[in-house]
PDB file of C-alpha atoms in Angstrom:
ATOM      1  CA  MET A 113      36.917 -36.051  13.164  1.00 70.00           C
ATOM      2  CA  SER A 114      34.080 -37.209  10.984  1.00 89.00           C
ATOM      3  CA  TYR A 115      30.373 -36.698  11.431  1.00 95.00           C
ATOM      4  CA  ALA A 116      30.081 -40.425  12.466  1.00 94.00           C
ATOM      5  CA  ALA A 117      30.621 -39.414  16.086  1.00 93.00           C
ATOM      6  CA  ILE A 118      27.349 -37.415  16.074  1.00 96.00           C
ATOM      7  CA  ASP A 119      25.289 -38.956  13.281  1.00 96.00           C
ATOM      8  CA  SER A 120      23.011 -41.016  15.507  1.00 96.00           C
ATOM      9  CA  ALA A 121      22.114 -37.972  17.601  1.00 97.00           C
ATOM     10  CA  LEU A 122      21.477 -35.976  14.449  1.00 97.00           C
ATOM     11  CA  ASP A 123      19.245 -38.617  12.957  1.00 97.00           C
ATOM     12  CA  ARG A 124      17.231 -38.857  16.164  1.00 97.00           C
ATOM     13  CA  TRP A 125      16.917 -35.054  16.312  1.00 97.00           C
ATOM     14  CA  ALA A 126      15.785 -34.792  12.668  1.00 97.00           C
ATOM     15  CA  GLU A 127      13.174 -37.579  13.245  1.00 97.00           C
ATOM     16  CA  LYS A 128      11.892 -35.833  16.380  1.00 96.00           C
ATOM     17  CA  HIS A 129      11.183 -32.645  14.373  1.00 94.00           C
ATOM     18  CA  ASP A 130      10.080 -34.405  11.222  1.00 95.00           C
ATOM     19  CA  LEU A 131      12.944 -32.842   9.192  1.00 96.00           C
ATOM     20  CA  GLN A 132      15.055 -34.252   6.434  1.00 96.00           C
ATOM     21  CA  LEU A 133      18.744 -34.258   7.445  1.00 96.00           C
ATOM     22  CA  LEU A 134      20.820 -33.741   4.331  1.00 95.00           C
ATOM     23  CA  LYS A 135      24.225 -35.353   4.341  1.00 95.00           C
ATOM     24  CA  GLN A 136      25.830 -34.135   1.139  1.00 92.00           C
ATOM     25  CA  ASN A 137      26.402 -30.768  -0.465  1.00 90.00           C
ATOM     26  CA  GLY A 138      27.533 -31.537  -3.954  1.00 84.00           C
ATOM     27  CA  ASN A 139      30.445 -33.941  -3.586  1.00 87.00           C
ATOM     28  CA  ASP A 140      31.186 -32.787  -0.029  1.00 89.00           C
ATOM     29  CA  GLU A 141      30.060 -34.453   3.174  1.00 92.00           C
ATOM     30  CA  ALA A 142      27.789 -32.066   5.139  1.00 95.00           C
ATOM     31  CA  ARG A 143      25.020 -32.043   7.666  1.00 97.00           C
ATOM     32  CA  PHE A 144      22.118 -29.532   7.422  1.00 97.00           C
ATOM     33  CA  ALA A 145      18.364 -29.302   7.453  1.00 97.00           C
ATOM     34  CA  TYR A 146      15.827 -26.684   6.396  1.00 95.00           C
ATOM     35  CA  PHE A 147      12.471 -25.749   8.011  1.00 93.00           C
ATOM     36  CA  SER A 148      10.023 -23.009   7.209  1.00 88.00           C
ATOM     37  CA  ARG A 149       6.791 -21.318   7.919  1.00 82.00           C
ATOM     38  CA  GLY A 150       5.054 -19.072   5.429  1.00 76.00           C
ATOM     39  CA  ASP A 151       7.733 -17.049   3.635  1.00 75.00           C
ATOM     40  CA  PHE A 152      10.424 -17.549   6.268  1.00 81.00           C
ATOM     41  CA  CYS A 153      12.985 -20.270   6.022  1.00 88.00           C
ATOM     42  CA  CYS A 154      15.840 -21.401   8.267  1.00 92.00           C
ATOM     43  CA  GLN A 155      18.812 -23.643   7.854  1.00 96.00           C
ATOM     44  CA  ILE A 156      20.582 -25.500  10.620  1.00 98.00           C
ATOM     45  CA  SER A 157      23.996 -26.744   9.660  1.00 97.00           C
ATOM     46  CA  LEU A 158      26.874 -28.370  11.524  1.00 98.00           C
ATOM     47  CA  ASP A 159      30.587 -28.254  11.004  1.00 97.00           C
ATOM     48  CA  PRO A 160      32.382 -31.633  11.342  1.00 96.00           C
ATOM     49  CA  PRO A 161      33.405 -32.184  14.985  1.00 96.00           C
ATOM     50  CA  VAL A 162      36.821 -30.881  15.975  1.00 96.00           C
ATOM     51  CA  GLY A 163      38.183 -32.826  18.928  1.00 94.00           C
ATOM     52  CA  ASP A 164      35.265 -33.070  21.406  1.00 95.00           C
ATOM     53  CA  THR A 165      33.358 -30.022  20.079  1.00 97.00           C
ATOM     54  CA  VAL A 166      30.959 -29.280  17.287  1.00 98.00           C
ATOM     55  CA  ALA A 167      29.751 -26.031  15.847  1.00 98.00           C
ATOM     56  CA  VAL A 168      26.002 -25.645  15.130  1.00 98.00           C
ATOM     57  CA  HIS A 169      24.803 -22.765  12.916  1.00 98.00           C
ATOM     58  CA  LEU A 170      21.357 -21.292  12.395  1.00 97.00           C
ATOM     59  CA  TRP A 171      20.731 -19.114   9.336  1.00 93.00           C
ATOM     60  CA  SER A 172      17.705 -17.328   7.898  1.00 88.00           C
ATOM     61  CA  ILE A 173      17.273 -18.055   4.258  1.00 85.00           C
ATOM     62  CA  GLU A 174      15.483 -15.895   1.722  1.00 68.00           C
ATOM     63  CA  VAL A 175      13.715 -13.543   4.175  1.00 61.00           C
ATOM     64  CA  LEU A 176      11.289 -11.209   2.448  1.00 60.00           C
ATOM     65  CA  GLU A 177      12.113  -8.218   4.684  1.00 60.00           C
ATOM     66  CA  HIS A 178      15.768  -8.680   3.564  1.00 57.00           C
ATOM     67  CA  GLU A 179      16.786  -8.924   7.235  1.00 67.00           C
ATOM     68  CA  ASP A 180      19.236 -11.760   7.810  1.00 75.00           C
ATOM     69  CA  PHE A 181      19.465 -13.673  11.067  1.00 84.00           C
ATOM     70  CA  SER A 182      22.099 -15.997  12.302  1.00 90.00           C
ATOM     71  CA  HIS A 183      23.156 -17.611  15.532  1.00 94.00           C
ATOM     72  CA  HIS A 184      26.018 -19.967  16.291  1.00 97.00           C
ATOM     73  CA  TRP A 185      26.807 -22.413  19.034  1.00 97.00           C
ATOM     74  CA  THR A 186      30.009 -24.360  19.808  1.00 98.00           C
ATOM     75  CA  VAL A 187      29.297 -27.243  22.229  1.00 98.00           C
ATOM     76  CA  PRO A 188      30.796 -30.446  23.409  1.00 97.00           C
ATOM     77  CA  THR A 189      29.748 -33.283  21.078  1.00 96.00           C
ATOM     78  CA  PHE A 190      27.648 -34.922  23.798  1.00 96.00           C
ATOM     79  CA  GLU A 191      25.522 -31.772  23.884  1.00 97.00           C
ATOM     80  CA  VAL A 192      24.781 -31.613  20.185  1.00 97.00           C
ATOM     81  CA  SER A 193      21.107 -32.593  20.609  1.00 97.00           C
ATOM     82  CA  ALA A 194      20.475 -29.827  23.102  1.00 97.00           C
ATOM     83  CA  ALA A 195      22.227 -27.328  20.762  1.00 98.00           C
ATOM     84  CA  LEU A 196      20.090 -28.447  17.879  1.00 98.00           C
ATOM     85  CA  ASP A 197      16.949 -28.065  19.952  1.00 97.00           C
ATOM     86  CA  ALA A 198      18.093 -24.543  20.900  1.00 97.00           C
ATOM     87  CA  ALA A 199      18.704 -23.716  17.252  1.00 97.00           C
ATOM     88  CA  PHE A 200      15.335 -25.103  16.165  1.00 96.00           C
ATOM     89  CA  GLU A 201      13.555 -23.187  18.971  1.00 95.00           C
ATOM     90  CA  GLN A 202      15.384 -19.956  18.058  1.00 95.00           C
ATOM     91  CA  GLY A 203      14.359 -20.374  14.416  1.00 92.00           C
ATOM     92  CA  CYS A 204      10.759 -20.951  15.420  1.00 91.00           C
ATOM     93  CA  ARG A 205      10.870 -17.747  17.396  1.00 90.00           C
ATOM     94  CA  TRP A 206      12.224 -15.770  14.444  1.00 86.00           C
ATOM     95  CA  MET A 207       9.412 -17.264  12.282  1.00 83.00           C
ATOM     96  CA  THR A 208       6.703 -16.388  14.816  1.00 82.00           C
ATOM     97  CA  SER A 209       7.844 -12.784  14.929  1.00 78.00           C
ATOM     98  CA  HIS A 210       8.524 -12.326  11.142  1.00 68.00           C
ATOM     99  CA  SER A 211       6.225 -14.719   9.235  1.00 56.00           C
ATOM    100  CA  THR A 212       2.924 -13.471   7.777  1.00 48.00           C
ATOM    101  CA  ALA A 213       1.518 -16.831   6.850  1.00 45.00           C
ATOM    102  CA  SER A 214       0.871 -19.930   8.893  1.00 43.00           C
ATOM    103  CA  GLY A 215       1.585 -23.626   8.412  1.00 45.00           C
ATOM    104  CA  TRP A 216       4.843 -25.536   8.302  1.00 41.00           C
ATOM    105  CA  ARG A 217       6.331 -26.992   5.161  1.00 42.00           C
ATOM    106  CA  GLY A 218       9.501 -28.994   4.854  1.00 42.00           C
TER     107      GLY A 218
END
């Protein structure tokens, strides 16, 4: 299955959080976004849907304390927005507990 089944939900979610949703990684189709606070950065990425499910991944990127974080969800495609919100909220919690600087940058 292609990303087309979930693209409208992804676009609405990215707009809601004022994030740029990237749709290419080199020559490969992909879906991912970055968000950060201070020195802490996270990436949310999605695998292409398989059947009626989609995998959502949250990763810490370039953490100064060299402590990596990740969390993964596999949800029905109709729940992708809720899974993205959960991933974003989890990333924000990581940032709150590990960031030394304030202010968002995208």
